[in-house]
PDB file of C-alpha atoms in Angstrom:
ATOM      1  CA  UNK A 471      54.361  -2.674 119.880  1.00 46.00           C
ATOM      2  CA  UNK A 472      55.574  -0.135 117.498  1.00 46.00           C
ATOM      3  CA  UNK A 473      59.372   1.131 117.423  1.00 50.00           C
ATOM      4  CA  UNK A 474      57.937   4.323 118.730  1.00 53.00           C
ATOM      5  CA  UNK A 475      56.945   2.801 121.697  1.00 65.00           C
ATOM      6  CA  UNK A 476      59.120   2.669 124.829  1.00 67.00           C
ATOM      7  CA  UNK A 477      59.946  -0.833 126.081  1.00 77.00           C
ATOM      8  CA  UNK A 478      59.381  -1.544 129.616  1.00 78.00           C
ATOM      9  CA  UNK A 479      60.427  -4.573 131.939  1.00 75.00           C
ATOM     10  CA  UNK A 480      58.286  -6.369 133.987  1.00 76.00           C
ATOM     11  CA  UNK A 481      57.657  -4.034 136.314  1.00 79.00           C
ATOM     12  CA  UNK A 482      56.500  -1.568 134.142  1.00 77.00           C
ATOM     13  CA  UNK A 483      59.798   0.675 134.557  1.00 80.00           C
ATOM     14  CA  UNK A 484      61.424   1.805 130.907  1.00 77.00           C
ATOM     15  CA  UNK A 485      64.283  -0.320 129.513  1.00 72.00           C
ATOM     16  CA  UNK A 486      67.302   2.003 128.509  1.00 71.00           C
ATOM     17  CA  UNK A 487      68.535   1.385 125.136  1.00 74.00           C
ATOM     18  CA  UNK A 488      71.729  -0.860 125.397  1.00 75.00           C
ATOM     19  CA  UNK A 489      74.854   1.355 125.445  1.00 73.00           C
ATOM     20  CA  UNK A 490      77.075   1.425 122.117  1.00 79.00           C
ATOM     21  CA  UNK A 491      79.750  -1.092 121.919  1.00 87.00           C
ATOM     22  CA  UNK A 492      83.432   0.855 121.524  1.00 91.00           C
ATOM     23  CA  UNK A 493      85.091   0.570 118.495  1.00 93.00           C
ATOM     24  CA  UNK A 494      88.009  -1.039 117.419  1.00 95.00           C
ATOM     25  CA  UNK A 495      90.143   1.907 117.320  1.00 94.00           C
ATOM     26  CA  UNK A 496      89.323   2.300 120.973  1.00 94.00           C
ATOM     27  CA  UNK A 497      90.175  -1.537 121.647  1.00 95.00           C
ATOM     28  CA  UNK A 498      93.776  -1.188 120.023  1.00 96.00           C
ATOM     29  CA  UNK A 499      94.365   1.750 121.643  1.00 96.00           C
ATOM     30  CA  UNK A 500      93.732   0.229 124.487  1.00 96.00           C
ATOM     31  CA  UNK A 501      96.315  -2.132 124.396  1.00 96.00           C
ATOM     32  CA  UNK A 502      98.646  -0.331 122.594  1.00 96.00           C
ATOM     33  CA  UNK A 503      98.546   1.928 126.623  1.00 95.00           C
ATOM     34  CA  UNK A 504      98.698  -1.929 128.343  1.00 95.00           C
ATOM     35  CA  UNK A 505     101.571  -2.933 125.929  1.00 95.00           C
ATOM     36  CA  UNK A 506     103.162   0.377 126.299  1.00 94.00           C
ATOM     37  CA  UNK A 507     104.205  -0.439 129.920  1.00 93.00           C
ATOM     38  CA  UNK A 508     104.428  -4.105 129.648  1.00 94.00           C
ATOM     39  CA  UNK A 509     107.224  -2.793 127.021  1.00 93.00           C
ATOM     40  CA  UNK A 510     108.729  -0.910 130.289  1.00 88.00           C
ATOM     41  CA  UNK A 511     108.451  -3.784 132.346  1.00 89.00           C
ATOM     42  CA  UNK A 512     110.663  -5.878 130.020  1.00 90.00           C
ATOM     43  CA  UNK A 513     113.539  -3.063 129.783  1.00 85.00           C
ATOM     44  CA  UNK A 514     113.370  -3.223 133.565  1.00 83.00           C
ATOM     45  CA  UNK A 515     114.120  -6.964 133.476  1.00 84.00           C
ATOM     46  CA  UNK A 516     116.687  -6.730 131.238  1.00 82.00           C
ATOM     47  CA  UNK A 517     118.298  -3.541 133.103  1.00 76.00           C
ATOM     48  CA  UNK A 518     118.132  -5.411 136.408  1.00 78.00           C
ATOM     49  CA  UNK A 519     119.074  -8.932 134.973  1.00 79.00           C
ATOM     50  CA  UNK A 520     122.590  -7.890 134.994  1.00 75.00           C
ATOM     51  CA  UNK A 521     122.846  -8.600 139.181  1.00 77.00           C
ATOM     52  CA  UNK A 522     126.730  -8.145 139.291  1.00 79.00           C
ATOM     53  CA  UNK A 523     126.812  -4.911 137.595  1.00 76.00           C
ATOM     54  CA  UNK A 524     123.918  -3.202 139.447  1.00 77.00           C
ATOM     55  CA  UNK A 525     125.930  -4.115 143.020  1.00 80.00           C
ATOM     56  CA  UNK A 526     128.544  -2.608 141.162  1.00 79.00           C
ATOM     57  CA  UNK A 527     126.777   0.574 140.966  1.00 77.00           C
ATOM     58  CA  UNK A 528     125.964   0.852 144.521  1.00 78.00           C
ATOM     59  CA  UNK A 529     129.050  -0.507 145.673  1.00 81.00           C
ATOM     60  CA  UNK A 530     130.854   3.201 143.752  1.00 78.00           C
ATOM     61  CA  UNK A 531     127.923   4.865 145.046  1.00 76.00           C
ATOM     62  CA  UNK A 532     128.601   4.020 149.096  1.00 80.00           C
ATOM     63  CA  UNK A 533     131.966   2.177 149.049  1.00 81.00           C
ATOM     64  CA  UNK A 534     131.714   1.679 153.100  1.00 86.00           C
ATOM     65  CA  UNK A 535     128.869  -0.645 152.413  1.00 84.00           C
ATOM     66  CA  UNK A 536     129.349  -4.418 153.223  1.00 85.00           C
ATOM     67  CA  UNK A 537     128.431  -7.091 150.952  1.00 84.00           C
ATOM     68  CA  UNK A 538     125.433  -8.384 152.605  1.00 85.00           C
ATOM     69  CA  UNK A 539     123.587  -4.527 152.290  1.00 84.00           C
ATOM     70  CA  UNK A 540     124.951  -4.349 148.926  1.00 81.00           C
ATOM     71  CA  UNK A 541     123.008  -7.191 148.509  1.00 83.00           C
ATOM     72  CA  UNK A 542     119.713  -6.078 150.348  1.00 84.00           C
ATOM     73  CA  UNK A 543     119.994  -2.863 149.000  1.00 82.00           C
ATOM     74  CA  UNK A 544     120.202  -4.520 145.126  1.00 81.00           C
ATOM     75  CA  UNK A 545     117.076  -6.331 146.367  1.00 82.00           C
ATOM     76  CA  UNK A 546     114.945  -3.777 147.773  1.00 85.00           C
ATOM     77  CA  UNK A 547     115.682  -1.514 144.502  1.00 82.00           C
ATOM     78  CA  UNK A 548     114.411  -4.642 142.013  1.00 82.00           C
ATOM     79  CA  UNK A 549     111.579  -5.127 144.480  1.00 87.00           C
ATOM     80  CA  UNK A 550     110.890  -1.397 144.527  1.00 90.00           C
ATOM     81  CA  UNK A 551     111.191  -0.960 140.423  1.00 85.00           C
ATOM     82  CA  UNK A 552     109.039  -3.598 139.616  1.00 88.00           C
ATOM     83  CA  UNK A 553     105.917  -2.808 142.085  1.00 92.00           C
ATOM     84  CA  UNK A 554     106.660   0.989 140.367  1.00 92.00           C
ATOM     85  CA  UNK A 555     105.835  -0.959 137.230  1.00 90.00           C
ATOM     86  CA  UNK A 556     102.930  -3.272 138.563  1.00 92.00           C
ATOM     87  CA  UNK A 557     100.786   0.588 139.933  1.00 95.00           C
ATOM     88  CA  UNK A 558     101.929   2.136 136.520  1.00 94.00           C
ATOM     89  CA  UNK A 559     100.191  -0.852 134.728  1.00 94.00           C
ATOM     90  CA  UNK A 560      97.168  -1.091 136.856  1.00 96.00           C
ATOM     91  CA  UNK A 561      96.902   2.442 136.268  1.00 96.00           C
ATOM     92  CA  UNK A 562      97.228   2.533 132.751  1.00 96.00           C
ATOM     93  CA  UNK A 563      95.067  -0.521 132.962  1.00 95.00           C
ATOM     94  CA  UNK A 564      92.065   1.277 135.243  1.00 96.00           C
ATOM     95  CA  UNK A 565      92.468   4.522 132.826  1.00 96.00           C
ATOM     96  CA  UNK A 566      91.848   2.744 129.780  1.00 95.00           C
ATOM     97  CA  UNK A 567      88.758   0.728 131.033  1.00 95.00           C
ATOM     98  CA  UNK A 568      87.393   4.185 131.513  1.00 95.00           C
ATOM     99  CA  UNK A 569      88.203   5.357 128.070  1.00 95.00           C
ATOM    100  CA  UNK A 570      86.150   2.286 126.803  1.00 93.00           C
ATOM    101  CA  UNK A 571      83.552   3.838 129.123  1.00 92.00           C
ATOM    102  CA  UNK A 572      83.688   6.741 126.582  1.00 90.00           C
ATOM    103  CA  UNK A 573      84.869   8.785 129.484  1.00 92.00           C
ATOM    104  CA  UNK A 574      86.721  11.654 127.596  1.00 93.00           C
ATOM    105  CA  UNK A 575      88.882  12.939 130.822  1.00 94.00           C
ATOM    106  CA  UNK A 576      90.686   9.023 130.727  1.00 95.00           C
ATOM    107  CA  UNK A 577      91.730   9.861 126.678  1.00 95.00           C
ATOM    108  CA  UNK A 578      93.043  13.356 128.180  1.00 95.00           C
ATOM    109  CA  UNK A 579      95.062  11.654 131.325  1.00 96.00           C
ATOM    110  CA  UNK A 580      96.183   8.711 128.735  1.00 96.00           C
ATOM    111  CA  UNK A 581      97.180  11.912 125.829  1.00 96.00           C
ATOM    112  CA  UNK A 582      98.930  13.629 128.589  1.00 97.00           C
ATOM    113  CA  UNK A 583     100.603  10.643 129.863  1.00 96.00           C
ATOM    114  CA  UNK A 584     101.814   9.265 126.360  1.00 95.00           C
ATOM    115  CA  UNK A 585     102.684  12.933 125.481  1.00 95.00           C
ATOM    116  CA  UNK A 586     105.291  12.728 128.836  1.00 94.00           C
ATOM    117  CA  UNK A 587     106.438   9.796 127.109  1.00 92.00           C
ATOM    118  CA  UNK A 588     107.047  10.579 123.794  1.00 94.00           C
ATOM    119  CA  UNK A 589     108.951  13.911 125.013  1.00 94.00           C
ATOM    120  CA  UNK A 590     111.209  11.731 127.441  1.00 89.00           C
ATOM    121  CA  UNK A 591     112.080   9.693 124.407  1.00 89.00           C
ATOM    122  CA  UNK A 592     112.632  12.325 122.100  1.00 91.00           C
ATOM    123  CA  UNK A 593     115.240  13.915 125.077  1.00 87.00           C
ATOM    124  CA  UNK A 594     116.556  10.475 125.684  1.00 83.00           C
ATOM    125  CA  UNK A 595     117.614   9.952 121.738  1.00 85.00           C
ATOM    126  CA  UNK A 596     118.854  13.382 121.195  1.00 86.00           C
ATOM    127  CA  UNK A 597     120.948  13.353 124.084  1.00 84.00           C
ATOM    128  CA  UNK A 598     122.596  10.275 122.988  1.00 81.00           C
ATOM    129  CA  UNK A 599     122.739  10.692 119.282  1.00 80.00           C
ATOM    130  CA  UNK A 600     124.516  14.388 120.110  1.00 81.00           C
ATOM    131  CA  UNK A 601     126.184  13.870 123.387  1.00 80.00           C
ATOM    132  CA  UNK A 602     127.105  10.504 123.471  1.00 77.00           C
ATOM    133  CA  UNK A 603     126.622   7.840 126.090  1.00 74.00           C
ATOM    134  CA  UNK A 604     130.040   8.039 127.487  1.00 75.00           C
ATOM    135  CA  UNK A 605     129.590  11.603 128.177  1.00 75.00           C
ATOM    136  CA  UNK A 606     126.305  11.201 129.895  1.00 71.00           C
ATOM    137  CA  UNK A 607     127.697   8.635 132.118  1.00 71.00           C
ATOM    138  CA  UNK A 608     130.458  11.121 133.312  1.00 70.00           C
ATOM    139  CA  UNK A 609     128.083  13.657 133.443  1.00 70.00           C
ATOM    140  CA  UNK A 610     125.500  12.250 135.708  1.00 69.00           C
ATOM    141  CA  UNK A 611     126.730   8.622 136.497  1.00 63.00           C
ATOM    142  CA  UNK A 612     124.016   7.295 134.400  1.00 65.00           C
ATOM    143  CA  UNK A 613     124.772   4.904 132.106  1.00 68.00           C
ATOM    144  CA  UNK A 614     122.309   4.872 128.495  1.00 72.00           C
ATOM    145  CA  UNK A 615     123.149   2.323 125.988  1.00 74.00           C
ATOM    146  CA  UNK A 616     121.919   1.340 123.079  1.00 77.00           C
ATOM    147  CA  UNK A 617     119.068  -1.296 124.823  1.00 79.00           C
ATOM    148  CA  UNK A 618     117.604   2.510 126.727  1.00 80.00           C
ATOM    149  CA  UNK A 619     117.734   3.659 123.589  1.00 84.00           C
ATOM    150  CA  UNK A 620     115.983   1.268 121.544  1.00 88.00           C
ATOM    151  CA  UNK A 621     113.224   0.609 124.330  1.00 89.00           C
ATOM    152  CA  UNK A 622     112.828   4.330 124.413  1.00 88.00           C
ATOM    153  CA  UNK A 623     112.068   4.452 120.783  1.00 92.00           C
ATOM    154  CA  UNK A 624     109.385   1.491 120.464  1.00 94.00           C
ATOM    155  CA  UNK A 625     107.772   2.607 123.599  1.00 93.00           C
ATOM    156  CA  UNK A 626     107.817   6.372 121.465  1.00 94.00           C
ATOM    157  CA  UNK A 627     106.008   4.369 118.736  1.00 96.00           C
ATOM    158  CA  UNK A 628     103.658   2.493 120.361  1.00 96.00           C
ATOM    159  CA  UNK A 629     102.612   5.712 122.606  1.00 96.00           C
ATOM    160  CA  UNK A 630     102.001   7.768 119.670  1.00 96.00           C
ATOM    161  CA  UNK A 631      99.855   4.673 117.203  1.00 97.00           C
ATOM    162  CA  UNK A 632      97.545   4.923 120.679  1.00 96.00           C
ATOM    163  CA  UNK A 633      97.330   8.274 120.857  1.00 96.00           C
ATOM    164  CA  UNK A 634      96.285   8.586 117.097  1.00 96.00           C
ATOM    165  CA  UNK A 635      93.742   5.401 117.677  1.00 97.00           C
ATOM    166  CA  UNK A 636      92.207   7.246 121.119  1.00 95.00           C
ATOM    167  CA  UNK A 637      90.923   9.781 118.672  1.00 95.00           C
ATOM    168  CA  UNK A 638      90.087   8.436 115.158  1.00 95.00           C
ATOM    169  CA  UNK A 639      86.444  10.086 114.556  1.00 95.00           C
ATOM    170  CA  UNK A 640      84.720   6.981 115.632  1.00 94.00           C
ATOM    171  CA  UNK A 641      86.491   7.327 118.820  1.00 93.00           C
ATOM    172  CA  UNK A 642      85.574  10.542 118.725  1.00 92.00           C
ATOM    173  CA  UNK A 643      81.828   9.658 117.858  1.00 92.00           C
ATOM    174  CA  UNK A 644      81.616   6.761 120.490  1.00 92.00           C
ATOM    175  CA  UNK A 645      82.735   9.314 123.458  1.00 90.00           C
ATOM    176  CA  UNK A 646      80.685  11.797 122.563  1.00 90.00           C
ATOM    177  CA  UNK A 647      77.509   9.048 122.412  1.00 88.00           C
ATOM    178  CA  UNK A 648      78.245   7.852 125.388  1.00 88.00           C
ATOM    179  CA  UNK A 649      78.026  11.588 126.762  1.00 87.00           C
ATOM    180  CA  UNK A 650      75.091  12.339 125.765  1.00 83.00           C
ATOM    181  CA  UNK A 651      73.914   9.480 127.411  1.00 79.00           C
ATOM    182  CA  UNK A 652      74.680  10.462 130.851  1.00 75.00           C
ATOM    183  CA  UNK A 653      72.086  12.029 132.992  1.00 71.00           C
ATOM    184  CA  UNK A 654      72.640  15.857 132.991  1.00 68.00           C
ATOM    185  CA  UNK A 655      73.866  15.955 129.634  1.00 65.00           C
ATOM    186  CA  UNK A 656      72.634  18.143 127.183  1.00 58.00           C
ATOM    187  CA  UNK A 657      73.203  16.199 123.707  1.00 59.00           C
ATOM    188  CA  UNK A 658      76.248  18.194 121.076  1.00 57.00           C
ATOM    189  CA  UNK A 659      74.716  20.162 118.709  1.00 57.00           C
ATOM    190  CA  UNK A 660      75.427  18.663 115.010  1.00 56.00           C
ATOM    191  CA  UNK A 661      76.707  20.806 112.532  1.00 53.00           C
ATOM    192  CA  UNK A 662      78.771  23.270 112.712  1.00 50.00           C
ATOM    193  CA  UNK A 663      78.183  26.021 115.145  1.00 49.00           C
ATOM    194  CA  UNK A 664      78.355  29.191 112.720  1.00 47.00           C
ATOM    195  CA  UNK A 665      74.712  28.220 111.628  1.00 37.00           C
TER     196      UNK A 665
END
């Protein structure tokens, strides 16, 4: 059998060629997204560590609240911000398992998402740095410290090293292979386009 030849199974039906394995650009960028909000998960623990002070909170927010709902309203909000992080990851999670698919439209939801990110952070640190925490806290009762700030920062970072990995030009060249492998898909031209 000659390379020219197709190669057929058993039944006599042709074998696809095996699909390109994603590069290692892709990989990291992958869990630089999956480390991204595991990064978010941890400044949530340490945000809702501090028990006393979050009943504190509530208690200035409704003062006619009794202890016990003080309590079970402290609960419900951990409960509630941590199953907010669990669908974020398992989204984050599902969208880059797609991008590994060499499905371009996951690298645009992940570029958009990241870019939401990155622009929070940047508002987050120049409030801060110009404002002042104290100010924002009298503002709009919402305390930022220097633990938002630092999170805010490294999440920045890590968002932006998997944006730049999501489209390196082998990234680039594995989603567009993987394109033109899908049925209905004309192949890219190569070359430029002025020719």
């Amino acid at each position: 059998m000659t390379d020219l030849e197709q190669q057929v199974d058993a039944f006599g039906r042709p074998v696809p060629e095996p699909a390109p394995t994603p590069p290692q650009a892709l990989l990291v960028a992958r869990w630089l997204w999956i480390g991204s909000v595991l990064i978010g998960v941890v400044q949530a623990f340490i945000q809702l560590l501090d028990r006393p002070q979050l009943i504190d909170k509530l208690r200035q927010l409704q003062p006619d609240m009794s202890q016990l709902d003080l309590e079970a309203a402290a609960n419900s909000g951990i409960m509630f911000t941590f199953l907010l992080k669990a669908m974020i990851l398992l989204l984050y999670v599902m969208l880059s398992r797609r991008m590994l698919e060499g499905r371009n439209w996951a690298r645009i939801v992940l570029t958009v998402f990241g870019g939401f990110g990155i622009i929070n952070a940047l508002i987050t640190v120049l409030t801060v740095s110009l404002v002042g925490s104290a100010l924002i806290r009298q503002l709009t009762g919402v305390a930022v410290n220097g633990v938002d700030v630092v999170f805010s920062l490294v999440v920045m970072l890590v968002e932006i090293a998997a944006i730049v990995f999501m489209y390196r030009p082998d990234s680039n060249r594995f989603c567009q292979a993987m394109r033109n492998r899908r049925p209905g898909n004309a192949p890219a031209p190569t070359g430029n386009r002025w020719s």
